[in-house]
Coordinates of N, CA, C and O in Angstrom, one line a residue:
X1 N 16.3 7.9 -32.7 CA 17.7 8.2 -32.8 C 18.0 9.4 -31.9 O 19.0 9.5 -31.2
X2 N 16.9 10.4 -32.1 CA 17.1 11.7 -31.0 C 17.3 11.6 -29.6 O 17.9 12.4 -29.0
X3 N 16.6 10.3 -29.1 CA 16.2 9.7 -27.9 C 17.6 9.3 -27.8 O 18.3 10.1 -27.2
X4 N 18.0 8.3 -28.2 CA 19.7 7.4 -28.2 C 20.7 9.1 -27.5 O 21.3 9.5 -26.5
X5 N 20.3 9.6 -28.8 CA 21.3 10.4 -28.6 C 21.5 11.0 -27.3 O 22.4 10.8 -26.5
X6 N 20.3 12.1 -27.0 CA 19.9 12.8 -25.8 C 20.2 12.1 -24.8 O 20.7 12.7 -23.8
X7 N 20.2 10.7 -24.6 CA 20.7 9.7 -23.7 C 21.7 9.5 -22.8 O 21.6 9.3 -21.6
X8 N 22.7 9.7 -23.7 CA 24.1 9.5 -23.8 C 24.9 11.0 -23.6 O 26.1 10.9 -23.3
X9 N 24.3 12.1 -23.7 CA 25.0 12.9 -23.5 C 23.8 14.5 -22.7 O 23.8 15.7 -23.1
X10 N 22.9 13.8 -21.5 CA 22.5 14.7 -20.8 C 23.1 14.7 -19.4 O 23.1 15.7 -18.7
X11 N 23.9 13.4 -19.1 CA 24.4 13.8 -17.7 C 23.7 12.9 -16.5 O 23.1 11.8 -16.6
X12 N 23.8 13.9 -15.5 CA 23.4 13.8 -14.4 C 22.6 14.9 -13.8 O 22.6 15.2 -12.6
X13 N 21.8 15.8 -15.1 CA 20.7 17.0 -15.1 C 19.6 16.3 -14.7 O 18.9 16.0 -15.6
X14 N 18.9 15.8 -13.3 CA 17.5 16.0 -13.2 C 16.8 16.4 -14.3 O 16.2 15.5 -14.9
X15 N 16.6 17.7 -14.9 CA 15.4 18.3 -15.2 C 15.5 17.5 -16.7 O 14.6 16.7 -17.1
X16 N 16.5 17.7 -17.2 CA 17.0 16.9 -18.5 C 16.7 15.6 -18.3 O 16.0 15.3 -19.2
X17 N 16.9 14.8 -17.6 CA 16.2 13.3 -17.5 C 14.9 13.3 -17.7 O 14.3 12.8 -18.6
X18 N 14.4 14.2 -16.6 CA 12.6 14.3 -16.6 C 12.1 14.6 -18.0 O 11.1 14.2 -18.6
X19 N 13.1 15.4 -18.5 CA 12.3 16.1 -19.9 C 12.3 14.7 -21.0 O 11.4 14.5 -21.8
X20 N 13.5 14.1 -20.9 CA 13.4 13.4 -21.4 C 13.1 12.3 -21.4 O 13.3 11.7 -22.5
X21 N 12.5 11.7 -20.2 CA 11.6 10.8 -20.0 C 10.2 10.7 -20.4 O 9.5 9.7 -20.8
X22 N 10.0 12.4 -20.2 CA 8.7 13.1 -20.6 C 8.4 12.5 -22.0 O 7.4 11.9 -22.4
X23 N 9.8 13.0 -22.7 CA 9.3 13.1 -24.5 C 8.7 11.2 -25.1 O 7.9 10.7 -25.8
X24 N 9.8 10.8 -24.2 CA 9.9 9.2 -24.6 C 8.4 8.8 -23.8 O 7.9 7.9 -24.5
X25 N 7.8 9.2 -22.9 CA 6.3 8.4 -22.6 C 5.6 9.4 -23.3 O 4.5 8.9 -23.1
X26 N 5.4 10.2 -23.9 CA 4.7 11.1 -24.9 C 4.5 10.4 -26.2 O 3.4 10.1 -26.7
X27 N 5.7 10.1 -26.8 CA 5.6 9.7 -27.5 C 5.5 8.1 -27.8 O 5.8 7.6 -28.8
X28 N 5.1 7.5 -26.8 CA 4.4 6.2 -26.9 C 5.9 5.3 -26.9 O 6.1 4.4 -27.6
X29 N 6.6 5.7 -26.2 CA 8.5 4.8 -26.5 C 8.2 3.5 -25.6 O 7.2 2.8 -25.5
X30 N 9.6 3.5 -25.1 CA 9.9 2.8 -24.0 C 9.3 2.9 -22.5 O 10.0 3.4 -21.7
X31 N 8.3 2.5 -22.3 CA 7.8 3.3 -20.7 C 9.1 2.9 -20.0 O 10.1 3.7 -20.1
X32 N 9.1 1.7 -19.4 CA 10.2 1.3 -18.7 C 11.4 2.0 -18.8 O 12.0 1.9 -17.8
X33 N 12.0 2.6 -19.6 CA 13.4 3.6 -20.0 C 13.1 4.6 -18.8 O 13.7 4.9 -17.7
X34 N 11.3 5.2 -20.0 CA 11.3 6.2 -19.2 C 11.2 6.7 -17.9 O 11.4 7.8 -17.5
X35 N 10.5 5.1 -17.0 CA 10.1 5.5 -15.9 C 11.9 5.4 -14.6 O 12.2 5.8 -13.5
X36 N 12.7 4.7 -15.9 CA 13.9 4.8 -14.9 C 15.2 5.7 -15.5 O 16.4 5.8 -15.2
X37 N 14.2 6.7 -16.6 CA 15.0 8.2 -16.6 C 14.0 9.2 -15.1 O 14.6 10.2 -14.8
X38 N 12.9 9.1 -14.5 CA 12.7 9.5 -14.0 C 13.2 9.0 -12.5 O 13.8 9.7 -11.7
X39 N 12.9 7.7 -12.4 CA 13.7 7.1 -11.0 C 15.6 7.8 -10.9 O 16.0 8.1 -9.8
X40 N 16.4 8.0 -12.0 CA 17.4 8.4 -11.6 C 17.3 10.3 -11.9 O 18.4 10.8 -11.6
X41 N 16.5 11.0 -12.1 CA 16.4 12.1 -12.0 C 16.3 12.2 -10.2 O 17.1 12.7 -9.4
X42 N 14.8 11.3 -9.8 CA 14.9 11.9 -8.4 C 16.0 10.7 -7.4 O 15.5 10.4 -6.3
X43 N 17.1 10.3 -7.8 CA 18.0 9.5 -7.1 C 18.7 11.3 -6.6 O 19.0 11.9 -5.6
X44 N 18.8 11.5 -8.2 CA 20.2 13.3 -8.2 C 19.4 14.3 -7.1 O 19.9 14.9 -6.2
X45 N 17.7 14.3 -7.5 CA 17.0 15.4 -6.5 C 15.5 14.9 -6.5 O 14.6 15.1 -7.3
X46 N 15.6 14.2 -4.7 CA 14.4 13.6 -4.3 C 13.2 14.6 -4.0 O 12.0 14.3 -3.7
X47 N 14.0 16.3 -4.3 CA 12.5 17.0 -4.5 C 12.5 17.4 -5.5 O 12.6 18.6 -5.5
X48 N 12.3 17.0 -6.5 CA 11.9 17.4 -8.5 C 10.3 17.2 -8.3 O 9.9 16.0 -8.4
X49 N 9.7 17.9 -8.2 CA 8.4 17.3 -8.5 C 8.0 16.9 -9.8 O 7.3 15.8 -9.9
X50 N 8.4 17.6 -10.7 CA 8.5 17.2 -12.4 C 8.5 15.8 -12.3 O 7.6 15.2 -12.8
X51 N 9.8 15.0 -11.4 CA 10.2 14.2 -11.7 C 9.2 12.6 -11.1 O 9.0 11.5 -11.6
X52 N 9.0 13.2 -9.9 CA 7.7 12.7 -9.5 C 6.4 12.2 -10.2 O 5.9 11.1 -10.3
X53 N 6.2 13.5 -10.9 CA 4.7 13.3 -11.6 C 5.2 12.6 -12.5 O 4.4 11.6 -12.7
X54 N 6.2 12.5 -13.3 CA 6.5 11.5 -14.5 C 6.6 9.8 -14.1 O 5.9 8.9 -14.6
X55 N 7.5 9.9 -13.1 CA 7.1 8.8 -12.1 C 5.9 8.1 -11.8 O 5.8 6.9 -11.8
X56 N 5.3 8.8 -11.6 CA 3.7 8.2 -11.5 C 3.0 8.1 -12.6 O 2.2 7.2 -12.6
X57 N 3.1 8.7 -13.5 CA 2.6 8.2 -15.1 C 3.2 7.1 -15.4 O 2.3 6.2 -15.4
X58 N 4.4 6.6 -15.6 CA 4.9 5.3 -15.3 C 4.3 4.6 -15.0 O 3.6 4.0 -15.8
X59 N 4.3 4.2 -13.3 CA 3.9 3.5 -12.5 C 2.6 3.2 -12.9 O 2.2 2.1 -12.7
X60 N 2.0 3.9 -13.4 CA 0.1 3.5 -13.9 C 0.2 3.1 -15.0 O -0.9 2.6 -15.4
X61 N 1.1 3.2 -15.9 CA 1.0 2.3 -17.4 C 1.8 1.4 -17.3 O 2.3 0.9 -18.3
X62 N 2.3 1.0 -15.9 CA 3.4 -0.5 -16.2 C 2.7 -1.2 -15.1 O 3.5 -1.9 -14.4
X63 N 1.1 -1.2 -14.6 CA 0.3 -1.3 -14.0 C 0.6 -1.6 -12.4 O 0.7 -2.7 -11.9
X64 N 0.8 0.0 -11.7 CA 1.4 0.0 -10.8 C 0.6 1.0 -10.3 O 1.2 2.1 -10.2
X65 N -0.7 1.0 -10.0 CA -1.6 1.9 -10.0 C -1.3 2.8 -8.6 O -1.0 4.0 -8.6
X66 N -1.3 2.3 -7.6 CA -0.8 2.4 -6.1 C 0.4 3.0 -6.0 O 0.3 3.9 -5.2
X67 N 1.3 2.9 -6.5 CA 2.7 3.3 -6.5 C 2.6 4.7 -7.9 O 3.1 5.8 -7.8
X68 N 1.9 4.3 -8.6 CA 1.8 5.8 -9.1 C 0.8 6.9 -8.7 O 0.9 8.1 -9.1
X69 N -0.2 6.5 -7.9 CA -0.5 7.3 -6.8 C 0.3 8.1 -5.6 O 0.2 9.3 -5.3
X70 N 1.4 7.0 -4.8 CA 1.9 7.6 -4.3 C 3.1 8.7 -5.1 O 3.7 9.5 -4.4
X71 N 3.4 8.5 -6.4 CA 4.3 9.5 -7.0 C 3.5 10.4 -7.4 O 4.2 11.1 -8.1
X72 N 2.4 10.7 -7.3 CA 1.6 11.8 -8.1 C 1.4 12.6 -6.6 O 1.9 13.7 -6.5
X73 N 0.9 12.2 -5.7 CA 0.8 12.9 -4.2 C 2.4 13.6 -3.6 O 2.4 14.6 -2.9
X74 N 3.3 13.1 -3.9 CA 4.8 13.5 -3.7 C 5.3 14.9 -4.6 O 6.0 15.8 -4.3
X75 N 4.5 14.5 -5.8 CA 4.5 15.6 -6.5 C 4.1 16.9 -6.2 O 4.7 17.9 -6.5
X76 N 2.6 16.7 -5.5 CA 1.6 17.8 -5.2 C 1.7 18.1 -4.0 O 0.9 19.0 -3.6
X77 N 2.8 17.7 -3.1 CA 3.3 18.3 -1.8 C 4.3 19.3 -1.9 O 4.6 20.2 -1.1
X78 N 4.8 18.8 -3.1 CA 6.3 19.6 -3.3 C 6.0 20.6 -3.9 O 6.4 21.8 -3.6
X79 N 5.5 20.4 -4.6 CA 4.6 21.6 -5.7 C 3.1 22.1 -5.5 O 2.4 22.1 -6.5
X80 N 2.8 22.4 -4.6 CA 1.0 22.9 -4.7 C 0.8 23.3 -5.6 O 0.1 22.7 -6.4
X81 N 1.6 24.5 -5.9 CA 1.1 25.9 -6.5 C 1.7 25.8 -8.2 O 1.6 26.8 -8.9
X82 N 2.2 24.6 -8.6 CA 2.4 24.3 -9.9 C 1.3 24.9 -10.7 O 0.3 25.0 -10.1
X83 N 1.2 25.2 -12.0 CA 0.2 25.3 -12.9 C 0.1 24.4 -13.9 O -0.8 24.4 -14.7
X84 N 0.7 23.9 -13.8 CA 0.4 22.3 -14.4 C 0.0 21.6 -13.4 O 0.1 20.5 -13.9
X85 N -0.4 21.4 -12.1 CA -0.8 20.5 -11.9 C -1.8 19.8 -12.1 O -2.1 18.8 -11.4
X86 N -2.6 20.2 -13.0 CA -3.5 19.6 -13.6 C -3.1 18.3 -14.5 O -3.9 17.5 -14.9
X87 N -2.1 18.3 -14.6 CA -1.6 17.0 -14.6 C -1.6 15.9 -14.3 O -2.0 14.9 -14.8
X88 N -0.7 16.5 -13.0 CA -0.8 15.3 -12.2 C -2.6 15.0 -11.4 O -2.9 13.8 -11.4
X89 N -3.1 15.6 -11.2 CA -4.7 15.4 -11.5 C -5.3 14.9 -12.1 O -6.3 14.3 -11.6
X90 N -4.8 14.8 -13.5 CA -5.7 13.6 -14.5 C -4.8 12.3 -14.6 O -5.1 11.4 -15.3
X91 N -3.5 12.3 -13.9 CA -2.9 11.4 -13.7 C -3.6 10.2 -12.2 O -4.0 9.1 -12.2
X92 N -3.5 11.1 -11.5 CA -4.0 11.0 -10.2 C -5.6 9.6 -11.1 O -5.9 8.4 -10.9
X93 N -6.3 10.6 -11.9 CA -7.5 9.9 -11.8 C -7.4 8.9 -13.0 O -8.4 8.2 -13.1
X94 N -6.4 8.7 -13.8 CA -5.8 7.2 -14.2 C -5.6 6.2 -13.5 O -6.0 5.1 -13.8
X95 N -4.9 6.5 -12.5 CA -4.5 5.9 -11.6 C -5.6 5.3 -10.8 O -5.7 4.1 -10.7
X96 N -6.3 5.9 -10.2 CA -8.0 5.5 -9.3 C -8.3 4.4 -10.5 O -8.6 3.2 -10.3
X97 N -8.2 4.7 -11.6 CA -9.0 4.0 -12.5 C -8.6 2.5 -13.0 O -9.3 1.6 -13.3
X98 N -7.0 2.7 -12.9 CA -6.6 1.7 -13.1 C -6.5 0.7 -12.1 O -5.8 -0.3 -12.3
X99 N -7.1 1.1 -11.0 CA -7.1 0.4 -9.2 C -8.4 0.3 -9.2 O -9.0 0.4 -8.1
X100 N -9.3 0.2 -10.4 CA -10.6 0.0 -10.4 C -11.7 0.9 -9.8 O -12.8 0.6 -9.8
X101 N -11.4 1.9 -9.3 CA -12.7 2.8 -8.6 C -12.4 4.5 -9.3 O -11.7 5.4 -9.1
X102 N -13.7 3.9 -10.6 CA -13.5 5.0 -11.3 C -14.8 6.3 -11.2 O -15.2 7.0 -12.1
X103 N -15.1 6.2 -9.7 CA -15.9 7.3 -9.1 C -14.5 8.3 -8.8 O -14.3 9.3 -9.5
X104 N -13.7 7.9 -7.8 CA -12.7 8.8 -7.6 C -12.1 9.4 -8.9 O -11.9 10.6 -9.0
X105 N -11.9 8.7 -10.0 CA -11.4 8.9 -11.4 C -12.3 10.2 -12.2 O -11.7 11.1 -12.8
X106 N -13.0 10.1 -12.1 CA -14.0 11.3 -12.6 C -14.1 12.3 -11.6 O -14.6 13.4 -12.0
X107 N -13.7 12.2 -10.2 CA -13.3 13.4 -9.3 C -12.4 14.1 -9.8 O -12.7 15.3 -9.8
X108 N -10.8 13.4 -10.3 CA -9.9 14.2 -10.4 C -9.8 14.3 -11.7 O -8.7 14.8 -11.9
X109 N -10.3 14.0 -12.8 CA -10.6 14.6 -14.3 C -11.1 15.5 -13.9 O -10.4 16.5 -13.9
X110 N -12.4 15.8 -13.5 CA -13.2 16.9 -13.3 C -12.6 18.3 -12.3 O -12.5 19.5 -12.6
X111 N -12.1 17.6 -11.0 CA -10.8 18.7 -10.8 C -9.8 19.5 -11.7 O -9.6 20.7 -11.7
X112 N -9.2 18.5 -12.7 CA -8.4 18.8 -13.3 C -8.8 19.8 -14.7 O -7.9 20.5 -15.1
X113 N -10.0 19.8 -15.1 CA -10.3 20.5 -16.1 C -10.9 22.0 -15.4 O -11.1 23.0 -16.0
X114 N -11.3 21.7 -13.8 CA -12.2 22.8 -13.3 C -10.8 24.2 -13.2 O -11.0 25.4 -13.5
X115 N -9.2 23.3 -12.7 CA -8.3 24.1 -12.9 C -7.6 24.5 -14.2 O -6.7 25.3 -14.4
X116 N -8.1 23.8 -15.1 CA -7.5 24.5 -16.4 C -9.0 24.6 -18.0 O -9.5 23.9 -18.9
X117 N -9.3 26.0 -17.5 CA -10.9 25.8 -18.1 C -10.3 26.2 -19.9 O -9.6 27.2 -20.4
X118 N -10.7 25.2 -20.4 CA -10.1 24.9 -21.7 C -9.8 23.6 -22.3 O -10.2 23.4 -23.4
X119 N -9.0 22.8 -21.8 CA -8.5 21.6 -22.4 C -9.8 20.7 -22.5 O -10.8 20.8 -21.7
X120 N -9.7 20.0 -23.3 CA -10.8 19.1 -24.3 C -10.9 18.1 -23.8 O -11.8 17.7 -23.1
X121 N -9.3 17.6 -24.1 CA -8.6 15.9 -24.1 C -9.0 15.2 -23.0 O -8.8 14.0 -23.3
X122 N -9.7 15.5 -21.5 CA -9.6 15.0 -20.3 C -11.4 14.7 -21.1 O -11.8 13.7 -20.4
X123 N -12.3 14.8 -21.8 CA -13.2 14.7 -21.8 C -13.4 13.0 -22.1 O -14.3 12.3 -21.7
X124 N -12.5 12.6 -22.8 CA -12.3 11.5 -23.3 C -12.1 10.6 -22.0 O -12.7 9.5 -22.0
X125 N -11.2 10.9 -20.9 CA -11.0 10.3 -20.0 C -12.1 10.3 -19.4 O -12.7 9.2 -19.3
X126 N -12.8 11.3 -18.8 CA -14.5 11.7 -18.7 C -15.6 10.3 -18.8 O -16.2 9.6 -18.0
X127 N -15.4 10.3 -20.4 CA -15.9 9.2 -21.3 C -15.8 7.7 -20.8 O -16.7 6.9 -20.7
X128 N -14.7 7.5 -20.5 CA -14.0 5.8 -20.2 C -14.9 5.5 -18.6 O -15.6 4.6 -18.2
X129 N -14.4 6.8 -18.0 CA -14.8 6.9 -16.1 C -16.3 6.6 -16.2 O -16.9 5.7 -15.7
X130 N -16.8 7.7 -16.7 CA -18.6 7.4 -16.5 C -19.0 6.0 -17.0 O -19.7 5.2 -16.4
X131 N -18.4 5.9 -18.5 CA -19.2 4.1 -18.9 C -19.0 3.3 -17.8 O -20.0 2.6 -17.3
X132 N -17.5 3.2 -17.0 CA -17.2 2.0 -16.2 C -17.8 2.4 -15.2 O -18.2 1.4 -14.6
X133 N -18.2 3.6 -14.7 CA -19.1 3.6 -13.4 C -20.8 3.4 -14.1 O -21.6 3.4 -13.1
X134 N -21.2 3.4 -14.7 CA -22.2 2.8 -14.8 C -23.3 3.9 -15.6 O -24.4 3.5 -15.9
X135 N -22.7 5.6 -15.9 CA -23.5 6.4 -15.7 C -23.3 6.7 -17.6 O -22.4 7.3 -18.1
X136 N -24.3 6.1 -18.2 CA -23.9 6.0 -20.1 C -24.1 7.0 -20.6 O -23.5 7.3 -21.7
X137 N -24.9 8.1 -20.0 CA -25.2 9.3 -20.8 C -24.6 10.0 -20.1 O -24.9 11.0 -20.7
X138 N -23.8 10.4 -19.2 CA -22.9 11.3 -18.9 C -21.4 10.8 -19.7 O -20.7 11.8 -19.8
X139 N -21.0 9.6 -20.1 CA -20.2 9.0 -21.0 C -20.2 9.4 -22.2 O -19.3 9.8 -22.9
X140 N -22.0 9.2 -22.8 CA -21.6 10.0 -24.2 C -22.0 11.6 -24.1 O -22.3 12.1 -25.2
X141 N -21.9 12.1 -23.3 CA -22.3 13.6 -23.0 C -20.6 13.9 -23.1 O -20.2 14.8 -23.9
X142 N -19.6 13.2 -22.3 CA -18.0 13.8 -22.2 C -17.7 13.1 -23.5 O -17.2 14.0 -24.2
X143 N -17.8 12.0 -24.3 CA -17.1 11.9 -25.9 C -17.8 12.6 -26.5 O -17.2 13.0 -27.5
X144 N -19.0 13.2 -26.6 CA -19.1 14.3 -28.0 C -18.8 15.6 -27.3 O -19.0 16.5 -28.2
X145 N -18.5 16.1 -26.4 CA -17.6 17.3 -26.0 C -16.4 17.0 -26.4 O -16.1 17.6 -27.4
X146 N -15.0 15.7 -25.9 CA -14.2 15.8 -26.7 C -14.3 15.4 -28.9 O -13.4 15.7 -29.8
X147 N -15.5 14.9 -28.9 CA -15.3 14.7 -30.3 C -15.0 16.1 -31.2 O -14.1 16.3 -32.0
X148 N -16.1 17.1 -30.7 CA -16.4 18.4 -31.2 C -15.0 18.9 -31.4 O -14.8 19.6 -32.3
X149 N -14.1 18.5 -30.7 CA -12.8 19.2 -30.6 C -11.7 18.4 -31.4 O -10.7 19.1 -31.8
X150 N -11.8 17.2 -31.5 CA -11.2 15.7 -32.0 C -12.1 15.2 -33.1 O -12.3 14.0 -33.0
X151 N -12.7 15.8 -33.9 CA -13.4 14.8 -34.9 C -12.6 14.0 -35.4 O -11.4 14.3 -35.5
X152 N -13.1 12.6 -35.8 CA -12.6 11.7 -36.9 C -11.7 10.8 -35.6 O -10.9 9.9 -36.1
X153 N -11.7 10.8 -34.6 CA -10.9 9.7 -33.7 C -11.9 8.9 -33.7 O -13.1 9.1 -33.8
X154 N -11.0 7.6 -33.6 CA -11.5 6.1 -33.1 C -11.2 5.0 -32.4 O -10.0 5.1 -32.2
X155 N -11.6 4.3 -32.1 CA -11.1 3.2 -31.3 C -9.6 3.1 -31.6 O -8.8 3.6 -30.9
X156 N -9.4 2.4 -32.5 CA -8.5 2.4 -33.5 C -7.1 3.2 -33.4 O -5.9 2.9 -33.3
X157 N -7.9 4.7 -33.4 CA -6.6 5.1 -33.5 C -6.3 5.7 -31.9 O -5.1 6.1 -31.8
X158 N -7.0 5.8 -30.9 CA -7.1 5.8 -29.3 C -6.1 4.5 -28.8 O -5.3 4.4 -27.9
X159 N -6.4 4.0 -29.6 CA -5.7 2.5 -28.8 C -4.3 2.1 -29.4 O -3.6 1.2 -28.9
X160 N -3.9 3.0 -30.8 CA -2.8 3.0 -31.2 C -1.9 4.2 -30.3 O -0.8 4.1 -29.8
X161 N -2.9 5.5 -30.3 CA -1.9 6.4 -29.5 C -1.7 5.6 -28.0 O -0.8 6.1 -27.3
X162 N -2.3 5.0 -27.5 CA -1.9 4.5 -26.1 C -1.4 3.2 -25.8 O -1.2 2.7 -24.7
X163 N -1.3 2.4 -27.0 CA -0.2 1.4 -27.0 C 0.5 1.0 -25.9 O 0.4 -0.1 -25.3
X164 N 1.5 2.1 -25.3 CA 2.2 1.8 -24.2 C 1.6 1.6 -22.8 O 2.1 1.1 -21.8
X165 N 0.3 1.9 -23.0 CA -0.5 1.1 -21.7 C -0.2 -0.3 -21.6 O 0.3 -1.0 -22.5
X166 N -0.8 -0.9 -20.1 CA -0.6 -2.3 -20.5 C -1.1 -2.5 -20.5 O -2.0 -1.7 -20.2
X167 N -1.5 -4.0 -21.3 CA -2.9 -4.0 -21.6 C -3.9 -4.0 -21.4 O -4.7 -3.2 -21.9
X168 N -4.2 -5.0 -20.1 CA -5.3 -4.9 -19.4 C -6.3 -3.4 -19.1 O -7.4 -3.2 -19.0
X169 N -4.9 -2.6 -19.2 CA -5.7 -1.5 -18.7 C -6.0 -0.6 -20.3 O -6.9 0.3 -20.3
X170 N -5.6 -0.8 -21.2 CA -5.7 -0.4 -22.4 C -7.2 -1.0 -22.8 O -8.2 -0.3 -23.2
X171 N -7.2 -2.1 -22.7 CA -8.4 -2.9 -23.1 C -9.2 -2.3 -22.5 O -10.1 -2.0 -23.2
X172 N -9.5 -1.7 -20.9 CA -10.6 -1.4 -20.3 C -10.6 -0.2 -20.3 O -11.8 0.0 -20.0
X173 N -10.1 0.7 -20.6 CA -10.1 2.0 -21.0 C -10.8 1.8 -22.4 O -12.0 2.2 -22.4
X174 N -10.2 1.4 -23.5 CA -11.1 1.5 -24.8 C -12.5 1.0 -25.0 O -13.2 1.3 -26.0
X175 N -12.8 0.0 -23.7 CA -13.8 -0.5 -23.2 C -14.7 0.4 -23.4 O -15.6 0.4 -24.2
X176 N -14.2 1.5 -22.0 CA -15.6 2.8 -21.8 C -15.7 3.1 -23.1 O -16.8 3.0 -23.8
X177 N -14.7 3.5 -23.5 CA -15.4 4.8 -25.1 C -16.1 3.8 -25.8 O -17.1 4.3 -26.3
X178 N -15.9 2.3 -26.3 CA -16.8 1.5 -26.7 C -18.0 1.7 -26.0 O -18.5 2.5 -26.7
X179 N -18.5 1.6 -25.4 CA -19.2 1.5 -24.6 C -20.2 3.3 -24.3 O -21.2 3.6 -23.8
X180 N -19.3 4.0 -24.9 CA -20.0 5.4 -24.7 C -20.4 5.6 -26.1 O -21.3 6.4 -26.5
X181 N -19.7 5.0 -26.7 CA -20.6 5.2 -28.1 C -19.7 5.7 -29.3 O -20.0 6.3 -30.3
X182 N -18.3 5.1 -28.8 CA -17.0 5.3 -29.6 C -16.9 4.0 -31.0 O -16.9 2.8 -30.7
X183 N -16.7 4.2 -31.9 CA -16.5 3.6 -33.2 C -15.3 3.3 -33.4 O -14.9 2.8 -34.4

């Protein structure tokens, strides 16, 4: 209902689209809404990088791996010096992954956590990259680093918060953590 509303009465604010594109793929909504609250954010301003990287999260969960590559790179031109771009980093290595070569995918997780030393959550992504590359104990080496931090997650409920993937790529994602030693 907050979504409807916000909708209807943000305008033709860039940052306000992005944000609110943001909240709706966060929250597991409408990808497609949101990827065309971000497509008309950068119609108003083709340099938002915000709006970019949202873009490219899109594009890799409505299995457009390539094209959300190229919006994650658009992002990181405009923006180097972002502090979030660690972001677009673990976006970047969704993306490799969902284009099948998840050597590069474990490049830019591992980038992405080397720029923000702290966050957990990428360990899990960690997890999925090494099973599918072939490497099992570096897979369950990255799920019990993110478990330690996440106890009590499961298949189950990984695959409910990411719903809005498509499938294919949801399946092969829950794949690895199956496969690393996820319940």
């Amino acid at each position: 209902r907050l979504i409807e509303t916000a909708t209807r009465s943000i305008g033709d604010d860039p940052t306000a689209l992005t944000a609110l594109g943001s909240a709706m793929m966060m929250l597991g909504q409408d990808v497609p809404q949101a990827t065309a609250l971000a497509d008309r954010a950068l119609h108003l301003d083709p340099n938002h990088a915000w709006a970019w990287m949202r873009r490219g999260w899109g594009q890799v969960y409505l299995s457009h791996p390539e094209e959300g590559l190229a919006a994650f790179e658009r992002s990181m031109r405009l923006s180097p010096m972002d502090p979030f771009a660690f972001n677009v980093h673990i976006g970047v290595g969704l993306a490799h992954f969902a284009a099948g070569r998840p050597q590069q995918a474990i490049t830019w997780a591992q980038r992405a956590m080397s720029e923000r030393p702290g966050i957990t959550w990428p360990h899990r992504d960690l997890a999925v990259y090494h099973a599918h590359h072939g490497d099992l104990a570096a897979a369950r080496d990255s799920l019990e680093r993110f478990q330690r931090h996440h106890p009590g997650v499961s298949i189950a409920s990984i695959g409910d918060g990411l719903r809005f993937m498509y499938p294919s790529l949801l399946a092969r994602y829950l794949q690895g953590l199956s496969l690393a030693g996820l319940k």
